[in-house]
Structures are given as C-alpha cells and as structure tokens.
Short mmCIF file of C-alpha atoms in Angstrom, two decimals:
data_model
loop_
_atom_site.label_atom_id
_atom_site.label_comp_id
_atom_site.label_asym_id
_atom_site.label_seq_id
_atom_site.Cartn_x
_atom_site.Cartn_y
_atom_site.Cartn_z
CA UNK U 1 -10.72 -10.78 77.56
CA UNK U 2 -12.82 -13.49 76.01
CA UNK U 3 -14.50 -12.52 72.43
CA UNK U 4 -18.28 -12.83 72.61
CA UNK U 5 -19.75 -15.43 70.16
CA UNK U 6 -22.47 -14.13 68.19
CA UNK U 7 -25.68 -15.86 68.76
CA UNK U 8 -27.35 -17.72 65.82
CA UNK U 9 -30.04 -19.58 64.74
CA UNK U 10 -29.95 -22.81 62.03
CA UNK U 11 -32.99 -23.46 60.12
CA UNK U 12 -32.99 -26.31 57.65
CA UNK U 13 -35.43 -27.74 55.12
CA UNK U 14 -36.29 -31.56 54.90
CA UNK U 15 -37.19 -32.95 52.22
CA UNK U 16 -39.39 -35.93 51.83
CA UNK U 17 -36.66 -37.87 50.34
CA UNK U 18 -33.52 -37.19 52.85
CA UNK U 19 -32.77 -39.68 55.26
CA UNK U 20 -30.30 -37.87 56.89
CA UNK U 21 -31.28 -35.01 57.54
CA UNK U 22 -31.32 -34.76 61.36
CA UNK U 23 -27.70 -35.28 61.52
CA UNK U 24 -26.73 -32.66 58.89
CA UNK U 25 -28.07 -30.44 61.05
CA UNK U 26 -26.26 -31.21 64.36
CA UNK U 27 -22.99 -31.10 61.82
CA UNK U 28 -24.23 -27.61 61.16
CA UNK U 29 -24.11 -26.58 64.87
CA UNK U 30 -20.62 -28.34 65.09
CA UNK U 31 -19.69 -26.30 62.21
CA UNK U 32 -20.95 -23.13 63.22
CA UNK U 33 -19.56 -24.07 66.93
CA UNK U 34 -15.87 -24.46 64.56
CA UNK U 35 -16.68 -20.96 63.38
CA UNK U 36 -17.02 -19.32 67.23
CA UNK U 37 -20.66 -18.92 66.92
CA UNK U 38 -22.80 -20.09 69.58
CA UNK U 39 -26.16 -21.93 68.09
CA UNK U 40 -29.38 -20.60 70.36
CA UNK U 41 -31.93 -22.09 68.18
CA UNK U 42 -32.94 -24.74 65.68
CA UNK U 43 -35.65 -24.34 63.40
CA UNK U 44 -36.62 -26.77 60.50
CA UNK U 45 -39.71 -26.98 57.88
CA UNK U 46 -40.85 -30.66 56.30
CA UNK U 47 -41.70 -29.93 52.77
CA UNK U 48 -41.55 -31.94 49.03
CA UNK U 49 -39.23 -28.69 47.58
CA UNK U 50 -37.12 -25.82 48.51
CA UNK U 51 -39.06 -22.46 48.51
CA UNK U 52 -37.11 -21.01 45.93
CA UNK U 53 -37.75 -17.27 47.04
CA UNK U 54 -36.91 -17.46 50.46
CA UNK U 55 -35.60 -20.83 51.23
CA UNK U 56 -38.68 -21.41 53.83
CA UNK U 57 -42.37 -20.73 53.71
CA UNK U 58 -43.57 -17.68 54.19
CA UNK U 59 -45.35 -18.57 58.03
CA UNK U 60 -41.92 -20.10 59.22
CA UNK U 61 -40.41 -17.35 58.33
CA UNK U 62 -42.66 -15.26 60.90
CA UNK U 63 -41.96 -17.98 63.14
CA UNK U 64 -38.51 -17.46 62.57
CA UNK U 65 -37.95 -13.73 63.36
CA UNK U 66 -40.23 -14.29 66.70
CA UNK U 67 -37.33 -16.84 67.56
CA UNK U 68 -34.31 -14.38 66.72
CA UNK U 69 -36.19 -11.66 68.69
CA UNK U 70 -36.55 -14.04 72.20
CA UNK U 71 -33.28 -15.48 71.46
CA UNK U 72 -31.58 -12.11 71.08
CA UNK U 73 -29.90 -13.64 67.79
CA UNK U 74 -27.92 -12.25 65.10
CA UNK U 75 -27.34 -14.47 62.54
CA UNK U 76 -29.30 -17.24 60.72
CA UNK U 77 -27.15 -20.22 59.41
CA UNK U 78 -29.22 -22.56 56.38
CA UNK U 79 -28.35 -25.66 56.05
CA UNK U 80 -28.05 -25.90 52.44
CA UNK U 81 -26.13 -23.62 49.80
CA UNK U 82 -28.16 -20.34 49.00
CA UNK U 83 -28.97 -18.23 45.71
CA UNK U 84 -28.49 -14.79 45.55
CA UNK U 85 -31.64 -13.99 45.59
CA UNK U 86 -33.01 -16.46 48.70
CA UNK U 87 -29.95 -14.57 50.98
CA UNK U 88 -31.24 -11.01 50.06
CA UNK U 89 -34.67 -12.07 50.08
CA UNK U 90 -34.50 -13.61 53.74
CA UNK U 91 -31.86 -10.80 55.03
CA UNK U 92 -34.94 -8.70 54.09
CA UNK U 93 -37.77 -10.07 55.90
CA UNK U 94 -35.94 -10.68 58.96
CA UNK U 95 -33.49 -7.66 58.79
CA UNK U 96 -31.30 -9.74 59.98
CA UNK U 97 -27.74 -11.68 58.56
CA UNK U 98 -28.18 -14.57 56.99
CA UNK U 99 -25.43 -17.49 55.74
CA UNK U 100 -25.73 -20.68 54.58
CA UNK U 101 -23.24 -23.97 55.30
CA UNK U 102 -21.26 -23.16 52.03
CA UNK U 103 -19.71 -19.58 53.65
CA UNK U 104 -19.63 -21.53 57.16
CA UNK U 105 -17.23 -23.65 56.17
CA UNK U 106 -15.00 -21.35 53.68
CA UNK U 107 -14.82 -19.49 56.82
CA UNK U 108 -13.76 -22.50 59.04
CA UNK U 109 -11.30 -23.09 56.31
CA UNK U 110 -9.89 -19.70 55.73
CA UNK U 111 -8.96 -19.22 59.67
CA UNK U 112 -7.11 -22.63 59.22
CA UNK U 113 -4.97 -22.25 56.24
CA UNK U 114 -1.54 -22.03 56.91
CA UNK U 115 0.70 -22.16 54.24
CA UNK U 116 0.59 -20.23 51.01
CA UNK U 117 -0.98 -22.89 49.08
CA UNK U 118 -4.11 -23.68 51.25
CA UNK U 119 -4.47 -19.94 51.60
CA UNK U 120 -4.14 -19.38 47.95
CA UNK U 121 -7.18 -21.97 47.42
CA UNK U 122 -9.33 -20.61 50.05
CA UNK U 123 -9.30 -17.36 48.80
CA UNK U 124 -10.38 -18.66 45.41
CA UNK U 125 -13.15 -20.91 46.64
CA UNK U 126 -14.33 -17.67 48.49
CA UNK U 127 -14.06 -15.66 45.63
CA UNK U 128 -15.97 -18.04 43.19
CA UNK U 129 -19.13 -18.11 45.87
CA UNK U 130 -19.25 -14.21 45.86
CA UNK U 131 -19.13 -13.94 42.34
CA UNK U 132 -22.58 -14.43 41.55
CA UNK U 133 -23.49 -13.09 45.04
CA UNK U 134 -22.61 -9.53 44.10
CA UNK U 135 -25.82 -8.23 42.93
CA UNK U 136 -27.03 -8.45 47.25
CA UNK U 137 -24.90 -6.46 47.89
CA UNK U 138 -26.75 -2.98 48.28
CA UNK U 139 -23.97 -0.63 48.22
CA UNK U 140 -22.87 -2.38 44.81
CA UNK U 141 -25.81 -1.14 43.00
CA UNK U 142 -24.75 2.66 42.96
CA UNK U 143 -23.07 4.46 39.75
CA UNK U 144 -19.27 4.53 39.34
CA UNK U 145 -18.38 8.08 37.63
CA UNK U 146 -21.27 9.25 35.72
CA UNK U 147 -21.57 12.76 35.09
CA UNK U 148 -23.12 15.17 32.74
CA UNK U 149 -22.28 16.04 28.85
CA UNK U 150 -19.72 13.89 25.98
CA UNK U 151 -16.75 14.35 27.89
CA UNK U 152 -18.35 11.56 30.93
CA UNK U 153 -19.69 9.09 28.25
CA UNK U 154 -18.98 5.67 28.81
CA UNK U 155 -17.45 6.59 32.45
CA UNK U 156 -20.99 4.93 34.06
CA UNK U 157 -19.34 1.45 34.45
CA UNK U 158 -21.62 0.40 37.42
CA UNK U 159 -19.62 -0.70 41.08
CA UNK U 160 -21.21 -3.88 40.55
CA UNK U 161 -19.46 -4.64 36.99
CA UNK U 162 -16.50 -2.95 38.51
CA UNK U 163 -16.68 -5.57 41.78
CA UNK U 164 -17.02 -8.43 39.60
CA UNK U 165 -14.15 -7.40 36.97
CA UNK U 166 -11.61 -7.14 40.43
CA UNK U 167 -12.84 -10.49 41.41
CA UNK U 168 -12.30 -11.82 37.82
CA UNK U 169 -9.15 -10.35 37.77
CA UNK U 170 -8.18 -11.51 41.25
CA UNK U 171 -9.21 -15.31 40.54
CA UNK U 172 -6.75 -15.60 37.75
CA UNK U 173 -3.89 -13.93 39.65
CA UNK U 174 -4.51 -16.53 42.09
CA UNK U 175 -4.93 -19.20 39.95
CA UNK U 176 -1.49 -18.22 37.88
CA UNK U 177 0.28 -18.52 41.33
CA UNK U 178 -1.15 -21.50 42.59
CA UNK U 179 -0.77 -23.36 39.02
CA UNK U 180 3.42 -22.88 39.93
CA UNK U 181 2.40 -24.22 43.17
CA UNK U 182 0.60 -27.19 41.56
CA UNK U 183 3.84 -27.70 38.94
CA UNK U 184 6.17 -28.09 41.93
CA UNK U 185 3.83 -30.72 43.54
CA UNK U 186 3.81 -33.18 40.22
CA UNK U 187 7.34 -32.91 39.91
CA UNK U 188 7.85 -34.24 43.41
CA UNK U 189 5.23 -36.78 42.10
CA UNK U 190 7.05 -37.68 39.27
CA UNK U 191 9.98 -38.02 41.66
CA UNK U 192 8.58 -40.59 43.59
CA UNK U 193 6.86 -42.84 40.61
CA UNK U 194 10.48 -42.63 39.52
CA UNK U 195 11.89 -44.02 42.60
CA UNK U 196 8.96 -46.76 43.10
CA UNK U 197 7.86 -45.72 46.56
CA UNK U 198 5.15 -46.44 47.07
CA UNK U 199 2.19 -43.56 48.20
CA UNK U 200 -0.27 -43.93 51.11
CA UNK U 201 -2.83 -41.42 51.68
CA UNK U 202 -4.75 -41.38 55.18
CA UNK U 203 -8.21 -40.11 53.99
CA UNK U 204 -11.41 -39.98 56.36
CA UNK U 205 -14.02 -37.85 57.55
CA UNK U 206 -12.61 -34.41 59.75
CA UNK U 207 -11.50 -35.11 63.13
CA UNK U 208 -11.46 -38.96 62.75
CA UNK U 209 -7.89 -38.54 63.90
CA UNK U 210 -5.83 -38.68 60.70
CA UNK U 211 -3.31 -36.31 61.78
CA UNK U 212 -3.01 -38.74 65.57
CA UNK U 213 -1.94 -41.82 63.14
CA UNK U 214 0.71 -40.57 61.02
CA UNK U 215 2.31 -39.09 64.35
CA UNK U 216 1.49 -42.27 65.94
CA UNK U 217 3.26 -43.88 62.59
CA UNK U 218 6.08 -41.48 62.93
CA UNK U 219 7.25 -42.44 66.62
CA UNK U 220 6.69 -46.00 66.54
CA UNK U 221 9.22 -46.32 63.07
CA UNK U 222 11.07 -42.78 62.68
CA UNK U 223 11.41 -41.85 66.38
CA UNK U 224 14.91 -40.35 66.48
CA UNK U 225 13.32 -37.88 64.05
CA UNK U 226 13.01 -34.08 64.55
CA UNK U 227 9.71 -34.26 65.99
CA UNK U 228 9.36 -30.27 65.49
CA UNK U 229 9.57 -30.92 61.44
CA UNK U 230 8.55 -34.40 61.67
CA UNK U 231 5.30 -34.58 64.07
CA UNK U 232 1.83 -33.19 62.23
CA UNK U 233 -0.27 -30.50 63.57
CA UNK U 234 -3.03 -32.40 65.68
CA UNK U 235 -5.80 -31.02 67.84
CA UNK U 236 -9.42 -32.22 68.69
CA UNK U 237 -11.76 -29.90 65.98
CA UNK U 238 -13.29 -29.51 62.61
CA UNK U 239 -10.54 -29.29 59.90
CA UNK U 240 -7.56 -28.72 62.09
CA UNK U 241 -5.29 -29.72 59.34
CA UNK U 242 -6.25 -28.20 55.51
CA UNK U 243 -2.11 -28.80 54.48
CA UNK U 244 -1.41 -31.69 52.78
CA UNK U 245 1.80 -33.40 54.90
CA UNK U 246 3.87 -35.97 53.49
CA UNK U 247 6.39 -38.38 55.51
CA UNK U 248 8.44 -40.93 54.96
CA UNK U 249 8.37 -44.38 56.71
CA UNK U 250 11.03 -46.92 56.77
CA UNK U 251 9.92 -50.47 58.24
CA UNK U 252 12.73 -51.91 60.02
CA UNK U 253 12.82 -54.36 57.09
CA UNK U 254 14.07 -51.50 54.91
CA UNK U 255 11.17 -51.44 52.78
CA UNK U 256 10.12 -47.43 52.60
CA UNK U 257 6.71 -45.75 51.90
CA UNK U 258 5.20 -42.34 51.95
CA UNK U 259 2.52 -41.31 53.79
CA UNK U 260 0.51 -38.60 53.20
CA UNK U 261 -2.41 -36.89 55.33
CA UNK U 262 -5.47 -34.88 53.42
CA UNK U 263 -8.05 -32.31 54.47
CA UNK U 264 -10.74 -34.12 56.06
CA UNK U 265 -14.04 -34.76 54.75
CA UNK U 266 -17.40 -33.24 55.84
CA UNK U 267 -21.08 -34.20 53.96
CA UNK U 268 -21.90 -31.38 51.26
CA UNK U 269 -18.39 -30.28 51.03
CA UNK U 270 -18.66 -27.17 48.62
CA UNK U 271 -17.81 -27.93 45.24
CA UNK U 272 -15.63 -24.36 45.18
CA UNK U 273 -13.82 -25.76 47.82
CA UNK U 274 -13.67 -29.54 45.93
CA UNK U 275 -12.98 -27.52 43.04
CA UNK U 276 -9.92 -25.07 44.86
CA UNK U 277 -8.22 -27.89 46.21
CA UNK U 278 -8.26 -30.00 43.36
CA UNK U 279 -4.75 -30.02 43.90
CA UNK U 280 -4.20 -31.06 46.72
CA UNK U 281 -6.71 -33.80 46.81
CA UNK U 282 -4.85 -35.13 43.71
CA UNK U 283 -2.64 -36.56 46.16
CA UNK U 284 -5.16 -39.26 47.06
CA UNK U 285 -6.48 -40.21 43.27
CA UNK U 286 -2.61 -40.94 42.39
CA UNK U 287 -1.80 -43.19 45.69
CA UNK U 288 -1.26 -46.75 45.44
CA UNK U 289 -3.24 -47.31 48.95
CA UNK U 290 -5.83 -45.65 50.84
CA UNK U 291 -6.37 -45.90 55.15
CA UNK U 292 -9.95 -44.68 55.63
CA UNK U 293 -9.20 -43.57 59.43
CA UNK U 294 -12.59 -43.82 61.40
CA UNK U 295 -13.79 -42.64 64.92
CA UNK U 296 -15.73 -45.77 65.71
CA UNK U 297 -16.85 -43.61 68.81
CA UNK U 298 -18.96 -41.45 66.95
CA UNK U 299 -22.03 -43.04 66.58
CA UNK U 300 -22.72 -41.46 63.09
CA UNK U 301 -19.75 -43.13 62.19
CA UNK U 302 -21.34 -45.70 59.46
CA UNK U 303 -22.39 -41.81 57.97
CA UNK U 304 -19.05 -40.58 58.11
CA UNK U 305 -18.08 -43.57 56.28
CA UNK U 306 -20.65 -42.65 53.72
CA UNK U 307 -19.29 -39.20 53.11
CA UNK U 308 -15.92 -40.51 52.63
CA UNK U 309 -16.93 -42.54 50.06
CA UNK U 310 -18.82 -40.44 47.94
CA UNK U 311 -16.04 -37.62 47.99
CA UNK U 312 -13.38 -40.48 46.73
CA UNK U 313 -15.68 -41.41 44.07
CA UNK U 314 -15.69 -37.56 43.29
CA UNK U 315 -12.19 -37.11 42.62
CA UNK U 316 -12.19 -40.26 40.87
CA UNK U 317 -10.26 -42.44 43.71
CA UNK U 318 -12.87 -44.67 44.20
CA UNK U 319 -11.12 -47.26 42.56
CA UNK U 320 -7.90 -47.52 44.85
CA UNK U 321 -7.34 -50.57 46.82
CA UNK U 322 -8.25 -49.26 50.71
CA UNK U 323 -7.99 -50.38 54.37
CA UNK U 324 -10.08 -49.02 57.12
CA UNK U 325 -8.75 -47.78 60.61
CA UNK U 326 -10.95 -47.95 63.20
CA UNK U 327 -9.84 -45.23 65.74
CA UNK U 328 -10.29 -44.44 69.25
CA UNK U 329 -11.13 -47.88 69.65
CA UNK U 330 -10.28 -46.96 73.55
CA UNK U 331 -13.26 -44.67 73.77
CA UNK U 332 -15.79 -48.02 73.18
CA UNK U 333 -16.37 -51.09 73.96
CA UNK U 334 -14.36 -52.95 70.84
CA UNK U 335 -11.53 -55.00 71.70
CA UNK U 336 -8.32 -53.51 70.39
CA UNK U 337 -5.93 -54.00 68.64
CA UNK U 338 -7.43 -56.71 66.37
CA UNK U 339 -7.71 -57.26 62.82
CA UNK U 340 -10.91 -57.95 60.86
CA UNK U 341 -10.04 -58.55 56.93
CA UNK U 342 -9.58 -55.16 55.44
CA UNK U 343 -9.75 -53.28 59.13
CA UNK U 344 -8.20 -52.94 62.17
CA UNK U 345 -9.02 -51.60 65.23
CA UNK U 346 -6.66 -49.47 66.92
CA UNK U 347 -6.31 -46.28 69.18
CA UNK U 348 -3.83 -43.64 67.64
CA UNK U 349 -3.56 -41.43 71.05
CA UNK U 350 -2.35 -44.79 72.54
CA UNK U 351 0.26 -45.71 69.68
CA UNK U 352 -1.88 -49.28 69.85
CA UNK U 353 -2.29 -51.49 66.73
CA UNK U 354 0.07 -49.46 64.87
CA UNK U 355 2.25 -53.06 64.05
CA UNK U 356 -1.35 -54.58 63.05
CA UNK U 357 -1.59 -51.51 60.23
CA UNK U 358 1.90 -52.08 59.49
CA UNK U 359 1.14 -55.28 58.09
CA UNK U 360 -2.17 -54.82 56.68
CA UNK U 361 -0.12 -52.26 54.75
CA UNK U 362 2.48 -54.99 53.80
CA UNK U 363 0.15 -57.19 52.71
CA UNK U 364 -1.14 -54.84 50.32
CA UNK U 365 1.74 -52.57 49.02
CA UNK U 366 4.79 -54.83 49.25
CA UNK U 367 3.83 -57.73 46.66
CA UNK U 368 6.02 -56.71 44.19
CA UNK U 369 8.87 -58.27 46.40
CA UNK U 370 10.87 -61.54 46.09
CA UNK U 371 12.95 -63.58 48.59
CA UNK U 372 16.59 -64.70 46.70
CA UNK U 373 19.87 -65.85 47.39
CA UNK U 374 22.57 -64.76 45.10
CA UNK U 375 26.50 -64.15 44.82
CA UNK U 376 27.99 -60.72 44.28
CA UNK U 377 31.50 -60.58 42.74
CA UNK U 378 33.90 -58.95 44.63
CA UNK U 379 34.81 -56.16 41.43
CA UNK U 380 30.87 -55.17 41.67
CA UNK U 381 30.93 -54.14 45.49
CA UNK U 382 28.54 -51.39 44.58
CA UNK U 383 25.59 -53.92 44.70
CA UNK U 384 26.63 -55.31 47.73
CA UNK U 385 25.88 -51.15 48.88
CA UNK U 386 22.93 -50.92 46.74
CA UNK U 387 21.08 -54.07 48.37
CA UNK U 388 22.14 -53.08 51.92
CA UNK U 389 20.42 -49.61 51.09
CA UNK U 390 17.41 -50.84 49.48
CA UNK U 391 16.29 -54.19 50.28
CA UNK U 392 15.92 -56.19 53.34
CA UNK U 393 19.46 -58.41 54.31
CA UNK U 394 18.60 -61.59 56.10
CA UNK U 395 22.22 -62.90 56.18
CA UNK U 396 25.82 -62.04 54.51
CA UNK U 397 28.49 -64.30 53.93
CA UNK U 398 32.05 -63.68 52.21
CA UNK U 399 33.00 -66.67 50.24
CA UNK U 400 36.09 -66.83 47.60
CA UNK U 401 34.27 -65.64 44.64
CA UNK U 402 32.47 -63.24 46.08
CA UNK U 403 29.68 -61.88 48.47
CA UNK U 404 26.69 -64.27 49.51
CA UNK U 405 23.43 -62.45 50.16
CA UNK U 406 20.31 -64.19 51.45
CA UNK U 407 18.04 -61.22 51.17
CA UNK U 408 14.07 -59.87 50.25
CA UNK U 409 14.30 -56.96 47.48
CA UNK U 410 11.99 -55.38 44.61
CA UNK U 411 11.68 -57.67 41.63
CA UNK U 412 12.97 -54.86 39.36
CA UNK U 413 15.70 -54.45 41.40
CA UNK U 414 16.56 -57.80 40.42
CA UNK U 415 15.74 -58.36 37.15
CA UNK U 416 17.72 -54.66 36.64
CA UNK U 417 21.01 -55.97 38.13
CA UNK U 418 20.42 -59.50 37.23
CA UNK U 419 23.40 -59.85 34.46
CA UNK U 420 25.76 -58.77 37.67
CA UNK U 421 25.38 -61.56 39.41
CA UNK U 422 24.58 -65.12 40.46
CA UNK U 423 21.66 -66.48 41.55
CA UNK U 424 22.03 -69.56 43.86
#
C-alpha cells in the first residue's frame, strides 16, 4: 500500500534585491516533491529584511495558519536556512512543524547515500545543522540526575549539554573515519598524476543528466565492458547520484582518460553539506577539464548555469579550462549534434554527439602529444611493447636494423626513451 505524503505548505521571503526569487521557490516544491511531500500551498511576503523573530511578519503569519487549517497541512517548508530561534518561534505560533530548505535537502541526501562514504558525510552535515538547533528542542531542556545533598553535586549536567557533548563526540568519530576514507582517495590521486592520465569531471546542475553521459561515454568506447560494474546509476530526479564514480575511457586512438561524475548542484546548496563533501568535490578542483552538462530543455537553464558556476568558484575550480554539454537537445527545437566553440549540443539518452564531445575533449586535453617517426633496435623490443600499449600506431615496418614506427605518443614519452632510439 502506497505511503501517504504529508501535506505542506512553502512560504518564502523576497527581498527587494533578489531577482530570482520566483524560481527558488518552484525548486523548493521540486525539492520537497524529492522528499515525498506533497506541496498544497505557497505563501510568500515582499519585504527589505528577514523578520528575524519569526522569519515572516506577524499578519502573514495569521494568514499562514488560516492556510494550513483549509489545506489540512502539516508541515511548513521556508525557503531559506532558519535560526534556532525563528523554527521554535514559528513551530509556536502555528503549532505546527516547521523546516527550512537546509533539512529538505540533508534529507533528500541522506535517503540517497549509498556507500559508506556519502553516508558518512551526510550524517555529519546533519549533525553540524542540529548542533546549534538543540536548545528547540523541548524535551532537551529537562535536568539529567540532580538530586538532593553532597553526594549528587555536580551530577546536574543538563540533557541539553549532554545532547550536544554526544553530537560533539559523534562528529569526530565520523570525521576520524571518513579522514581514512579521504587518505585512500588522494592516493588513487596521486596514482593517476603519476601515470599522466588525464582527469575529466562531468559537473552541472542535478538532473541535467550527468550520470546519462558517462553511460552514454561508456557504450559508445568501452562497450564490451561489464555494464553491471561499468554503467552509473541513472534515473530522472533530484540528486539521484551523491557517489562520486570514476571510469576509464580509451579512444580507439589509444589515448586514455578518466572520467569522473559529481553530486549535482542545486542554488543555496548548504554549506554543511559543501563543507561534508569537501572530499568528494575535491575531485573536480584537481581535474584537468571540466563538461558543464546542461538540460537546455529546462527553461531556467541559463540559472542552472549560474548555480554551477558559483559552486565551482566555491571550491576554488573556477579556474579549470571547461566545455559545456548541452543535453536533451531532443526535447527542443536545437539542431543536434552540432558544435558551437566551447559547446556542443547533444542528447545523452540517444548516445548522439558523443564523437562531437570526443573531440572537443581532444582538442583540449591531448596537446601534450606529438606525431614522430622513429627506429627501434631490435635488442630494445620492450619499446616496440611500450608504444603499442601507450600511444597511437599509425604504421609498423621491420627493416634490418630494427623496428620502424610511424606513430602519435606523449612528448614525455619521448623525450624519456629518446636515447633508445632513432628518430627519422
């Protein structure tokens, strides 16, 4: 039997200066829609500042409980990240339960975390907004102990210091076992730097289809592959992936890169949740190329665009080179695939315009390659291995004095094995 959705209501303040305010709040209602809550009312209040009691003025909020009452509501969603005090304050006047878009999406991303480590940084984003949340909570407030006469003294240690010394004490367990976590990821980093291959990180706003393109990626160059370990969790919702997935691609050139998927983007992503998955976001500040994917069907997609932006410049990745991907180009009116400069358009579901990417990536990543001919002794066959491995072969001939290769490789490659060697 089908779960009922609780019924809420989202109330939001605009501020003078906010230009976007009227989509925030339909993102709120897809967010809360993410969190199986169904929205039965919007409310909103124009004003120059937050009230910082309550959130909203004091006759909206009147007008407020008159619109949980005829919508039979039970929860009131703010748009904006609350205090302490404007939660317990509000929770008051409309006896009713209140959360704001920080908790919304913690929630969203707590029923979505998978693996250890995305579970491991939910729980300490979650943690970090109770913290200072603590004091609302009523049944917090009571005495711990207490007692009469010497032999009870000291043993008054309120709940409330006691709730706050678990959650202390909970964050840094957490945080001990996700810094292991974190240790195992840069050594796989160091790995690659190591090896030169070169990182690509697909970064965009949620459910641009990030997920669709590496899997589109994955069959069009690695399609023998195990699709069960290979293919990426994909499905049409808010943050459907929060686990950072990393694949190889080899071009049928030879040349090899990594690409890597992130949690999406959403505007006013919670800094405890910017903060928890520092980690994993690190990903994208250490790649040597960035694909902004895009839904060009959304029509806030200039927005999304926006968003993305502002959350690279926030982990500092602002400054990586970056092609766009305009996705489900097959739900408009845009000609696909094509190629504009930096962008392409392209429909991942389709597996069209993935060769267009390709090269856009090429362009970009693969400049640190040269086109040679040289002559490989016969006593240093191991090149001849080496080259057939790692670069691309355009032709091989066997001559008296050795091996002829007419081939494109990494200029270190060459310079490293130059003295082996004769360049023709």
């Amino acid at each position: 039997m089908e779960q009922q959705k609780e019924k809420a209501i989202i109330i939001g303040v605009h501020l003078w200066n906010r230009s976007d305010f009227a989509y925030s709040m339909e993102e709120l209602s897809n967010l809360a829609e993410a969190c199986h809550i169904e929205v039965v009312g919007e409310l909103s209040q124009k004003v120059t500042r937050v009230n910082p009691s309550h959130y909203i003025g004091t006759g909206k909020i009147q007008e407020l409980a008159a619109l949980i009452s005829d919508k039979d509501a039970s929860v009131v969603i703010c748009n904006d990240e609350l205090t302490p005090s404007q939660i317990r304050n509000l929770e008051s006047s409309l006896d009713c339960k209140v959360i704001d878009r920080t908790i919304l999406i913690l929630d969203i991303f707590g029923e979505r975390a998978q693996t250890r480590e995305a579970q491991l940084q939910v729980e300490v984003a979650e943690l970090h907004y109770m913290l200072p949340r603590l004091v609302g909570l009523r049944e917090s407030l009571g005495r711990q102990g207490g007692g009469a006469g010497l032999k009870n003294r000291g043993s008054g240690e309120t709940k409330l210091e006691l709730d706050r010394r678990k959650i202390e004490d909970r964050i840094a367990a957490l945080q001990s076992e996700l810094e292991k976590l974190v240790g195992r990821r840069q050594t796989q980093r160091k790995q690659r730097r190591k090896n030169e291959v070169p990182v690509i990180c697909v970064v965009g706003y949620t459910n641009a289809g990030k997920s669709s393109l590496m899997n589109a990626m994955i069959e069009q160059y690695n399609p023998r592959a195990d699709k069960q370990h290979k293919q990426v969790f994909t499905k049409d919702m808010l943050f459907a992936t929060l686990e950072t997935s990393v694949r190889s691609i080899t071009l049928p050139d030879r040349k090899t890169f990594l690409l890597t998927d992130t949690v999406g983007f959403v505007s006013q992503l919670p800094h405890h949740l910017i903060k928890a998955f520092r980690s994993t976001l690190e990903e994208v500040s250490e790649a040597d190329l960035l694909i902004q994917v895009v839904d060009i069907s959304n029509p806030d997609y200039e927005k999304h665009i926006q968003v993305t932006n502002d959350t690279l410049k926030e982990l500092g990745a602002d400054h990586i080179p970056m092609i766009f991907a305009y996705n489900k180009s097959d739900l408009t009116e845009h000609a696909y695939p094509r190629v504009e400069k930096d962008l392409v358009y392209l429909s991942a579901r389709q597996q069209s315009g993935m060769e267009e990417l390709t090269q856009l990536i090429r362009d970009r990543i693969f400049q640190n390659y040269m086109a040679c001919e040289i002559l490989i002794p016969y006593e240093q066959g191991r090149l001849v291995a080496y080259f057939n491995e790692h670069a691309h072969i355009q032709s091989t001939n066997y001559e008296p004095d050795g091996t002829r290769l007419k081939l494109e490789c990494r200029v270190s490659d060459y310079h490293q094995f130059r003295d082996d060697f004769q360049q023709l």
